[in-house]
PDB file of C-alpha atoms in Angstrom:
ATOM      1  CA  MET A   1       0.032   0.046  -0.177  1.00 56.00           C
ATOM      2  CA  ARG A   2       2.474   2.635   0.996  1.00 57.00           C
ATOM      3  CA  ASP A   3       4.708   1.520  -2.766  1.00 57.00           C
ATOM      4  CA  TYR A   4       1.129   1.959  -3.953  1.00 54.00           C
ATOM      5  CA  ILE A   5       1.051   5.509  -2.375  1.00 57.00           C
ATOM      6  CA  LYS A   6       4.936   6.481  -3.488  1.00 54.00           C
ATOM      7  CA  ARG A   7       4.410   6.229  -6.953  1.00 57.00           C
ATOM      8  CA  PHE A   8       1.040   7.902  -7.050  1.00 55.00           C
ATOM      9  CA  LEU A   9       2.478  10.878  -5.315  1.00 54.00           C
ATOM     10  CA  ILE A  10       5.552  10.396  -8.422  1.00 54.00           C
ATOM     11  CA  ALA A  11       3.292  10.233 -10.645  1.00 54.00           C
ATOM     12  CA  ILE A  12       1.203  13.683  -9.870  1.00 58.00           C
ATOM     13  CA  LEU A  13       4.572  15.383  -9.746  1.00 54.00           C
ATOM     14  CA  MET A  14       5.648  14.509 -12.901  1.00 54.00           C
ATOM     15  CA  ALA A  15       2.903  15.415 -14.406  1.00 54.00           C
ATOM     16  CA  LEU A  16       3.072  18.715 -12.633  1.00 54.00           C
ATOM     17  CA  CYS A  17       6.391  19.392 -13.818  1.00 50.00           C
ATOM     18  CA  VAL A  18       5.369  18.943 -17.116  1.00 44.00           C
ATOM     19  CA  SER A  19       2.446  21.327 -17.045  1.00 49.00           C
ATOM     20  CA  LEU A  20       5.069  24.453 -15.585  1.00 46.00           C
ATOM     21  CA  LEU A  21       7.447  23.657 -18.657  1.00 43.00           C
ATOM     22  CA  PHE A  22       4.787  23.986 -20.922  1.00 41.00           C
ATOM     23  CA  LEU A  23       3.205  27.125 -19.327  1.00 44.00           C
ATOM     24  CA  GLY A  24       6.278  28.412 -19.506  1.00 45.00           C
ATOM     25  CA  GLY A  25       6.954  27.401 -23.109  1.00 43.00           C
ATOM     26  CA  LYS A  26       3.368  29.189 -24.239  1.00 39.00           C
ATOM     27  CA  HIS A  27       4.662  32.097 -21.895  1.00 38.00           C
ATOM     28  CA  SER A  28       8.313  32.824 -23.456  1.00 37.00           C
ATOM     29  CA  GLN A  29       6.428  32.377 -26.778  1.00 35.00           C
ATOM     30  CA  ALA A  30       3.330  34.594 -25.733  1.00 34.00           C
ATOM     31  CA  ALA A  31       5.984  37.134 -24.595  1.00 36.00           C
ATOM     32  CA  THR A  32       8.052  37.166 -28.241  1.00 39.00           C
ATOM     33  CA  ILE A  33       5.204  37.117 -30.196  1.00 34.00           C
ATOM     34  CA  LYS A  34       3.656  41.035 -27.748  1.00 34.00           C
ATOM     35  CA  SER A  35       6.738  42.069 -28.280  1.00 39.00           C
ATOM     36  CA  ALA A  36       6.575  41.884 -31.936  1.00 39.00           C
ATOM     37  CA  VAL A  37       3.349  43.270 -31.973  1.00 37.00           C
ATOM     38  CA  VAL A  38       4.154  46.371 -30.238  1.00 40.00           C
ATOM     39  CA  ILE A  39       6.685  47.102 -32.164  1.00 44.00           C
ATOM     40  CA  ASN A  40       5.084  46.294 -35.864  1.00 44.00           C
ATOM     41  CA  GLY A  41       4.396  49.575 -36.848  1.00 47.00           C
ATOM     42  CA  HIS A  42       6.768  51.752 -35.118  1.00 79.00           C
ATOM     43  CA  TRP A  43      10.038  50.630 -37.101  1.00 88.00           C
ATOM     44  CA  ILE A  44      10.715  52.548 -40.204  1.00 90.00           C
ATOM     45  CA  TRP A  45      12.013  50.650 -43.265  1.00 92.00           C
ATOM     46  CA  PRO A  46      15.690  51.747 -43.120  1.00 94.00           C
ATOM     47  CA  ALA A  47      16.539  52.126 -46.906  1.00 93.00           C
ATOM     48  CA  ASP A  48      15.277  52.887 -50.351  1.00 90.00           C
ATOM     49  CA  GLY A  49      15.636  49.599 -52.677  1.00 90.00           C
ATOM     50  CA  ILE A  50      14.140  46.657 -53.869  1.00 90.00           C
ATOM     51  CA  ILE A  51      13.963  43.511 -51.500  1.00 90.00           C
ATOM     52  CA  SER A  52      16.841  41.127 -53.386  1.00 88.00           C
ATOM     53  CA  ASP A  53      17.036  38.762 -50.597  1.00 86.00           C
ATOM     54  CA  THR A  54      14.717  37.402 -47.425  1.00 87.00           C
ATOM     55  CA  TYR A  55      15.167  35.541 -44.000  1.00 86.00           C
ATOM     56  CA  GLY A  56      15.830  32.066 -43.736  1.00 81.00           C
ATOM     57  CA  THR A  57      17.541  31.072 -47.659  1.00 84.00           C
ATOM     58  CA  ARG A  58      20.466  29.258 -47.957  1.00 81.00           C
ATOM     59  CA  GLN A  59      19.453  26.683 -46.167  1.00 76.00           C
ATOM     60  CA  GLY A  60      18.359  28.558 -43.336  1.00 75.00           C
ATOM     61  CA  ARG A  61      21.831  30.723 -42.645  1.00 79.00           C
ATOM     62  CA  HIS A  62      20.612  34.095 -43.649  1.00 86.00           C
ATOM     63  CA  LYS A  63      19.446  35.720 -41.162  1.00 88.00           C
ATOM     64  CA  GLY A  64      18.069  38.965 -41.984  1.00 90.00           C
ATOM     65  CA  ILE A  65      16.931  40.874 -45.109  1.00 91.00           C
ATOM     66  CA  ASP A  66      18.625  42.248 -47.764  1.00 93.00           C
ATOM     67  CA  ILE A  67      17.907  45.836 -49.802  1.00 93.00           C
ATOM     68  CA  ALA A  68      19.471  46.112 -53.338  1.00 92.00           C
ATOM     69  CA  GLY A  69      20.176  50.033 -54.693  1.00 91.00           C
ATOM     70  CA  ARG A  70      22.600  52.209 -55.906  1.00 90.00           C
ATOM     71  CA  ILE A  71      25.364  53.208 -54.143  1.00 93.00           C
ATOM     72  CA  ASP A  72      25.512  55.434 -51.606  1.00 93.00           C
ATOM     73  CA  THR A  73      21.899  55.026 -50.527  1.00 93.00           C
ATOM     74  CA  PRO A  74      21.620  56.449 -46.982  1.00 94.00           C
ATOM     75  CA  ILE A  75      20.478  54.084 -44.079  1.00 95.00           C
ATOM     76  CA  LEU A  76      18.607  55.524 -41.577  1.00 95.00           C
ATOM     77  CA  ALA A  77      18.536  53.797 -37.707  1.00 95.00           C
ATOM     78  CA  VAL A  78      14.897  51.930 -37.655  1.00 93.00           C
ATOM     79  CA  GLU A  79      14.247  53.137 -34.261  1.00 92.00           C
ATOM     80  CA  ASP A  80      16.310  55.154 -31.414  1.00 93.00           C
ATOM     81  CA  GLY A  81      19.024  53.772 -29.237  1.00 94.00           C
ATOM     82  CA  VAL A  82      22.725  53.743 -28.507  1.00 95.00           C
ATOM     83  CA  VAL A  83      24.976  52.286 -31.325  1.00 95.00           C
ATOM     84  CA  GLU A  84      26.384  49.208 -29.642  1.00 95.00           C
ATOM     85  CA  LYS A  85      29.028  48.392 -32.226  1.00 95.00           C
ATOM     86  CA  SER A  86      30.569  50.524 -35.522  1.00 97.00           C
ATOM     87  CA  TYR A  87      33.801  48.932 -37.100  1.00 96.00           C
ATOM     88  CA  TYR A  88      34.703  46.646 -39.896  1.00 97.00           C
ATOM     89  CA  SER A  89      34.272  43.060 -40.565  1.00 93.00           C
ATOM     90  CA  ASN A  90      35.677  40.805 -42.976  1.00 93.00           C
ATOM     91  CA  THR A  91      32.169  39.132 -43.199  1.00 92.00           C
ATOM     92  CA  TYR A  92      30.014  42.360 -42.825  1.00 93.00           C
ATOM     93  CA  GLY A  93      32.270  45.106 -43.904  1.00 95.00           C
ATOM     94  CA  ASN A  94      31.475  48.406 -42.811  1.00 97.00           C
ATOM     95  CA  VAL A  95      28.511  47.101 -40.270  1.00 96.00           C
ATOM     96  CA  VAL A  96      27.133  49.269 -37.349  1.00 97.00           C
ATOM     97  CA  PHE A  97      24.975  47.564 -34.476  1.00 96.00           C
ATOM     98  CA  ILE A  98      22.114  49.734 -32.319  1.00 96.00           C
ATOM     99  CA  LYS A  99      20.457  48.240 -29.476  1.00 94.00           C
ATOM    100  CA  HIS A 100      17.270  50.089 -29.125  1.00 93.00           C
ATOM    101  CA  PRO A 101      14.601  50.797 -26.303  1.00 89.00           C
ATOM    102  CA  SER A 102      12.886  47.645 -27.484  1.00 84.00           C
ATOM    103  CA  HIS A 103      15.536  44.623 -26.159  1.00 87.00           C
ATOM    104  CA  PHE A 104      16.000  44.493 -29.991  1.00 91.00           C
ATOM    105  CA  VAL A 105      19.806  44.669 -31.988  1.00 94.00           C
ATOM    106  CA  THR A 106      19.646  45.945 -34.615  1.00 96.00           C
ATOM    107  CA  VAL A 107      22.360  45.168 -37.497  1.00 96.00           C
ATOM    108  CA  TYR A 108      22.989  47.246 -41.439  1.00 98.00           C
ATOM    109  CA  ALA A 109      26.160  45.900 -43.096  1.00 95.00           C
ATOM    110  CA  HIS A 110      28.089  45.958 -46.474  1.00 96.00           C
ATOM    111  CA  LEU A 111      28.404  49.865 -45.484  1.00 97.00           C
ATOM    112  CA  ASN A 112      30.023  52.150 -47.977  1.00 96.00           C
ATOM    113  CA  ARG A 113      30.442  54.176 -45.004  1.00 96.00           C
ATOM    114  CA  ARG A 114      29.995  54.839 -41.466  1.00 97.00           C
ATOM    115  CA  ASN A 115      28.620  57.927 -39.925  1.00 96.00           C
ATOM    116  CA  VAL A 116      27.989  56.963 -36.242  1.00 96.00           C
ATOM    117  CA  SER A 117      30.328  55.607 -33.740  1.00 95.00           C
ATOM    118  CA  LYS A 118      30.346  53.359 -30.461  1.00 94.00           C
ATOM    119  CA  ASP A 119      28.174  54.478 -28.200  1.00 94.00           C
ATOM    120  CA  GLN A 120      26.364  57.437 -29.993  1.00 95.00           C
ATOM    121  CA  LEU A 121      23.103  58.131 -29.755  1.00 96.00           C
ATOM    122  CA  ILE A 122      20.764  57.821 -32.137  1.00 93.00           C
ATOM    123  CA  LYS A 123      17.179  59.008 -32.864  1.00 92.00           C
ATOM    124  CA  GLN A 124      15.164  56.967 -35.313  1.00 91.00           C
ATOM    125  CA  GLY A 125      15.666  57.901 -39.595  1.00 90.00           C
ATOM    126  CA  ASP A 126      19.104  59.318 -38.437  1.00 92.00           C
ATOM    127  CA  ILE A 127      21.252  58.463 -40.921  1.00 94.00           C
ATOM    128  CA  ILE A 128      23.703  56.355 -39.952  1.00 96.00           C
ATOM    129  CA  GLY A 129      25.695  55.481 -43.050  1.00 96.00           C
ATOM    130  CA  LYS A 130      25.698  54.712 -46.829  1.00 96.00           C
ATOM    131  CA  MET A 131      24.640  52.035 -48.672  1.00 96.00           C
ATOM    132  CA  GLY A 132      27.676  49.473 -50.241  1.00 95.00           C
ATOM    133  CA  ARG A 133      29.313  46.511 -51.322  1.00 93.00           C
ATOM    134  CA  THR A 134      31.867  46.028 -48.258  1.00 94.00           C
ATOM    135  CA  GLY A 135      32.938  42.667 -46.862  1.00 93.00           C
ATOM    136  CA  GLN A 136      31.530  39.495 -48.399  1.00 88.00           C
ATOM    137  CA  ALA A 137      29.161  41.480 -50.994  1.00 88.00           C
ATOM    138  CA  THR A 138      28.566  40.532 -54.717  1.00 83.00           C
ATOM    139  CA  GLY A 139      26.671  43.683 -55.022  1.00 86.00           C
ATOM    140  CA  THR A 140      25.680  47.406 -53.696  1.00 92.00           C
ATOM    141  CA  HIS A 141      23.197  46.025 -51.213  1.00 94.00           C
ATOM    142  CA  LEU A 142      22.206  46.452 -47.160  1.00 95.00           C
ATOM    143  CA  HIS A 143      22.004  43.757 -45.039  1.00 94.00           C
ATOM    144  CA  PHE A 144      19.609  44.373 -42.352  1.00 96.00           C
ATOM    145  CA  GLU A 145      19.044  42.192 -38.862  1.00 94.00           C
ATOM    146  CA  ALA A 146      16.978  41.847 -36.016  1.00 93.00           C
ATOM    147  CA  HIS A 147      18.067  39.928 -32.763  1.00 92.00           C
ATOM    148  CA  GLN A 148      15.667  40.083 -29.666  1.00 86.00           C
ATOM    149  CA  LEU A 149      18.151  41.109 -26.557  1.00 86.00           C
ATOM    150  CA  GLU A 150      21.429  40.490 -28.045  1.00 88.00           C
ATOM    151  CA  TRP A 151      23.572  39.723 -31.294  1.00 83.00           C
ATOM    152  CA  ARG A 152      25.404  36.183 -30.939  1.00 86.00           C
ATOM    153  CA  TYR A 153      27.910  35.028 -33.250  1.00 83.00           C
ATOM    154  CA  ASP A 154      25.530  31.426 -33.532  1.00 84.00           C
ATOM    155  CA  LYS A 155      22.647  33.768 -34.285  1.00 83.00           C
ATOM    156  CA  LYS A 156      20.689  31.903 -31.719  1.00 83.00           C
ATOM    157  CA  TYR A 157      18.208  35.601 -30.769  1.00 86.00           C
ATOM    158  CA  ALA A 158      17.607  36.131 -34.779  1.00 88.00           C
ATOM    159  CA  LEU A 159      14.422  37.313 -35.384  1.00 87.00           C
ATOM    160  CA  ASP A 160      12.996  37.199 -38.906  1.00 88.00           C
ATOM    161  CA  PRO A 161      12.392  41.314 -39.928  1.00 88.00           C
ATOM    162  CA  GLU A 162       9.536  41.402 -41.829  1.00 85.00           C
ATOM    163  CA  VAL A 163       7.480  40.603 -38.266  1.00 82.00           C
ATOM    164  CA  VAL A 164       8.241  43.979 -37.125  1.00 83.00           C
ATOM    165  CA  LEU A 165       8.804  45.779 -40.588  1.00 85.00           C
ATOM    166  CA  GLY A 166       6.048  44.155 -42.805  1.00 82.00           C
ATOM    167  CA  LYS A 167       6.235  41.882 -45.571  1.00 82.00           C
ATOM    168  CA  ALA A 168       7.836  42.038 -48.807  1.00 81.00           C
ATOM    169  CA  ASP A 169       8.978  39.981 -51.190  1.00 83.00           C
ATOM    170  CA  VAL A 170      11.915  39.343 -53.134  1.00 86.00           C
ATOM    171  CA  GLY A 171      11.843  42.065 -56.145  1.00 84.00           C
ATOM    172  CA  GLU A 172       9.493  44.396 -53.850  1.00 84.00           C
ATOM    173  CA  TRP A 173      10.260  48.114 -53.963  1.00 85.00           C
ATOM    174  CA  VAL A 174      10.609  49.283 -50.327  1.00 86.00           C
ATOM    175  CA  GLN A 175      10.908  52.582 -49.199  1.00 84.00           C
ATOM    176  CA  ALA A 176      12.778  54.378 -46.115  1.00 86.00           C
ATOM    177  CA  GLY A 177      11.414  55.806 -43.450  1.00 82.00           C
ATOM    178  CA  ILE A 178       7.722  54.863 -43.635  1.00 70.00           C
ATOM    179  CA  ALA A 179       6.648  55.495 -39.985  1.00 52.00           C
ATOM    180  CA  SER A 180       2.874  54.799 -38.462  1.00 38.00           C
ATOM    181  CA  ARG A 181       2.420  57.728 -36.240  1.00 36.00           C
ATOM    182  CA  GLY A 182      -0.845  57.929 -34.325  1.00 32.00           C
ATOM    183  CA  ASP A 183      -3.661  58.223 -37.371  1.00 30.00           C
ATOM    184  CA  SER A 184      -0.814  59.463 -39.603  1.00 29.00           C
ATOM    185  CA  VAL A 185       1.600  58.048 -41.516  1.00 31.00           C
ATOM    186  CA  LEU A 186       4.950  59.948 -42.545  1.00 37.00           C
ATOM    187  CA  ALA A 187       6.750  59.706 -45.403  1.00 37.00           C
ATOM    188  CA  ALA A 188      10.512  60.576 -44.750  1.00 34.00           C
ATOM    189  CA  SER A 189      11.728  58.912 -48.017  1.00 34.00           C
ATOM    190  CA  SER A 190      15.722  59.570 -48.236  1.00 36.00           C
ATOM    191  CA  GLN A 191      16.335  62.455 -50.883  1.00 35.00           C
ATOM    192  CA  LEU A 192      17.684  59.215 -53.458  1.00 35.00           C
ATOM    193  CA  HIS A 193      14.656  57.965 -53.248  1.00 40.00           C
ATOM    194  CA  SER A 194      12.768  59.964 -56.346  1.00 41.00           C
ATOM    195  CA  GLN A 195      15.500  59.147 -58.857  1.00 40.00           C
ATOM    196  CA  GLN A 196      15.653  55.535 -57.694  1.00 42.00           C
ATOM    197  CA  ASN A 197      11.719  54.930 -58.057  1.00 44.00           C
ATOM    198  CA  ASN A 198      11.839  56.747 -61.433  1.00 44.00           C
ATOM    199  CA  SER A 199      14.905  54.078 -62.718  1.00 44.00           C
ATOM    200  CA  ILE A 200      13.970  51.064 -60.887  1.00 45.00           C
ATOM    201  CA  GLN A 201      10.741  50.370 -59.607  1.00 45.00           C
ATOM    202  CA  GLY A 202       9.201  51.961 -62.866  1.00 45.00           C
ATOM    203  CA  THR A 203      11.141  49.128 -65.309  1.00 47.00           C
ATOM    204  CA  GLY A 204       8.610  46.505 -63.364  1.00 63.00           C
ATOM    205  CA  LYS A 205       8.601  43.099 -61.434  1.00 74.00           C
ATOM    206  CA  LYS A 206      11.655  42.245 -60.248  1.00 78.00           C
ATOM    207  CA  GLU A 207      12.763  38.125 -59.424  1.00 80.00           C
ATOM    208  CA  LYS A 208      15.872  36.794 -57.178  1.00 78.00           C
ATOM    209  CA  TYR A 209      18.544  34.894 -59.695  1.00 82.00           C
ATOM    210  CA  ILE A 210      20.942  32.267 -58.823  1.00 82.00           C
ATOM    211  CA  VAL A 211      23.815  32.632 -61.401  1.00 83.00           C
ATOM    212  CA  LYS A 212      24.737  28.738 -62.096  1.00 86.00           C
ATOM    213  CA  VAL A 213      27.884  27.316 -63.912  1.00 84.00           C
ATOM    214  CA  GLY A 214      28.237  28.567 -67.280  1.00 85.00           C
ATOM    215  CA  ASP A 215      25.924  31.698 -66.793  1.00 87.00           C
ATOM    216  CA  THR A 216      26.686  35.165 -68.612  1.00 88.00           C
ATOM    217  CA  LEU A 217      25.410  38.640 -67.795  1.00 86.00           C
ATOM    218  CA  SER A 218      24.537  38.249 -71.770  1.00 87.00           C
ATOM    219  CA  SER A 219      22.420  34.886 -71.632  1.00 90.00           C
ATOM    220  CA  ILE A 220      20.805  35.651 -67.899  1.00 89.00           C
ATOM    221  CA  ALA A 221      19.914  39.313 -69.868  1.00 87.00           C
ATOM    222  CA  GLU A 222      18.675  36.743 -73.463  1.00 88.00           C
ATOM    223  CA  ARG A 223      16.908  34.469 -70.687  1.00 88.00           C
ATOM    224  CA  LYS A 224      15.521  37.392 -68.625  1.00 86.00           C
ATOM    225  CA  ASN A 225      14.261  39.384 -71.994  1.00 88.00           C
ATOM    226  CA  THR A 226      16.033  42.290 -71.131  1.00 88.00           C
ATOM    227  CA  SER A 227      19.785  43.912 -71.475  1.00 88.00           C
ATOM    228  CA  VAL A 228      23.368  43.207 -70.732  1.00 86.00           C
ATOM    229  CA  ILE A 229      23.174  47.238 -69.315  1.00 84.00           C
ATOM    230  CA  GLU A 230      19.776  46.777 -67.480  1.00 85.00           C
ATOM    231  CA  VAL A 231      20.890  43.618 -65.531  1.00 85.00           C
ATOM    232  CA  LYS A 232      24.236  45.343 -64.614  1.00 82.00           C
ATOM    233  CA  ASN A 233      22.369  48.749 -63.201  1.00 80.00           C
ATOM    234  CA  LEU A 234      20.126  46.658 -61.070  1.00 79.00           C
ATOM    235  CA  ASN A 235      23.141  45.445 -59.230  1.00 74.00           C
ATOM    236  CA  GLN A 236      25.181  47.988 -59.862  1.00 70.00           C
ATOM    237  CA  LEU A 237      27.285  46.045 -61.242  1.00 74.00           C
ATOM    238  CA  THR A 238      30.376  47.365 -62.845  1.00 71.00           C
ATOM    239  CA  THR A 239      32.298  44.804 -65.199  1.00 75.00           C
ATOM    240  CA  ASP A 240      30.573  41.930 -66.659  1.00 78.00           C
ATOM    241  CA  LEU A 241      32.098  39.389 -64.248  1.00 79.00           C
ATOM    242  CA  ILE A 242      29.703  37.029 -62.488  1.00 79.00           C
ATOM    243  CA  LYS A 243      30.327  33.984 -61.011  1.00 78.00           C
ATOM    244  CA  PRO A 244      28.418  31.096 -59.653  1.00 78.00           C
ATOM    245  CA  ASN A 245      25.527  31.017 -56.413  1.00 72.00           C
ATOM    246  CA  GLN A 246      26.291  35.153 -57.017  1.00 78.00           C
ATOM    247  CA  ILE A 247      22.530  36.852 -56.316  1.00 77.00           C
ATOM    248  CA  LEU A 248      21.185  38.951 -59.256  1.00 81.00           C
ATOM    249  CA  ILE A 249      18.121  41.057 -59.456  1.00 81.00           C
ATOM    250  CA  VAL A 250      16.716  40.665 -62.612  1.00 84.00           C
ATOM    251  CA  PRO A 251      13.150  41.531 -64.233  1.00 84.00           C
ATOM    252  CA  SER A 252      10.713  38.999 -64.042  1.00 78.00           C
ATOM    253  CA  LEU A 253       8.963  37.620 -66.677  1.00 73.00           C
ATOM    254  CA  HIS A 254       5.798  36.759 -64.876  1.00 65.00           C
TER     255      HIS A 254
END
């Protein structure tokens, strides 16, 4: 009888522990979702350009989004914060990390130049740098990441930026400085938006193309019913040299 009672009590304790673990996981998930919802509609897009890659591609290794544009396109801080790092990295190139009051860290990589330094206070919409192709970048673009709590080398806390910036597909144009303020919408676009909008967005819908072995700009342009010059302009290429697995923005045939 005593053994039966002991086994019964152990079973109850195990069930209680499992329940607490389940509730703890649910609470953590709910807190994460709530945090994202609070921010959504407050952050602004960091650059004018075309979405050239999204979160989770490259077998899950791509922990951010890429916005392709023209060299020296202004890069804006998505929210108020403090510059956590501003330096040159072999992979990120010129990169800026900003810690925000919302307990997020945002990363702005491959910049042509950086306009801010460590511990500098930043306001939403401040120009923190200019778009470039430094580090391990195959074309002119901004690589943007968002991390909850902190940035880690293993990207453990990486979050899909679309959760807080809004959904944007590859080939879609995004405008820097779009933010919700009460019942009004502020369009604080960078000064180059009008020029870029006419020269890039006006050419129609775009899509991502991954260069294959044997591809040339000429063969890709012919396949996409466009010109080599247009492909070079869309990707800020200064030569005809391309390499396998390079990502290009090309006109969509659909």
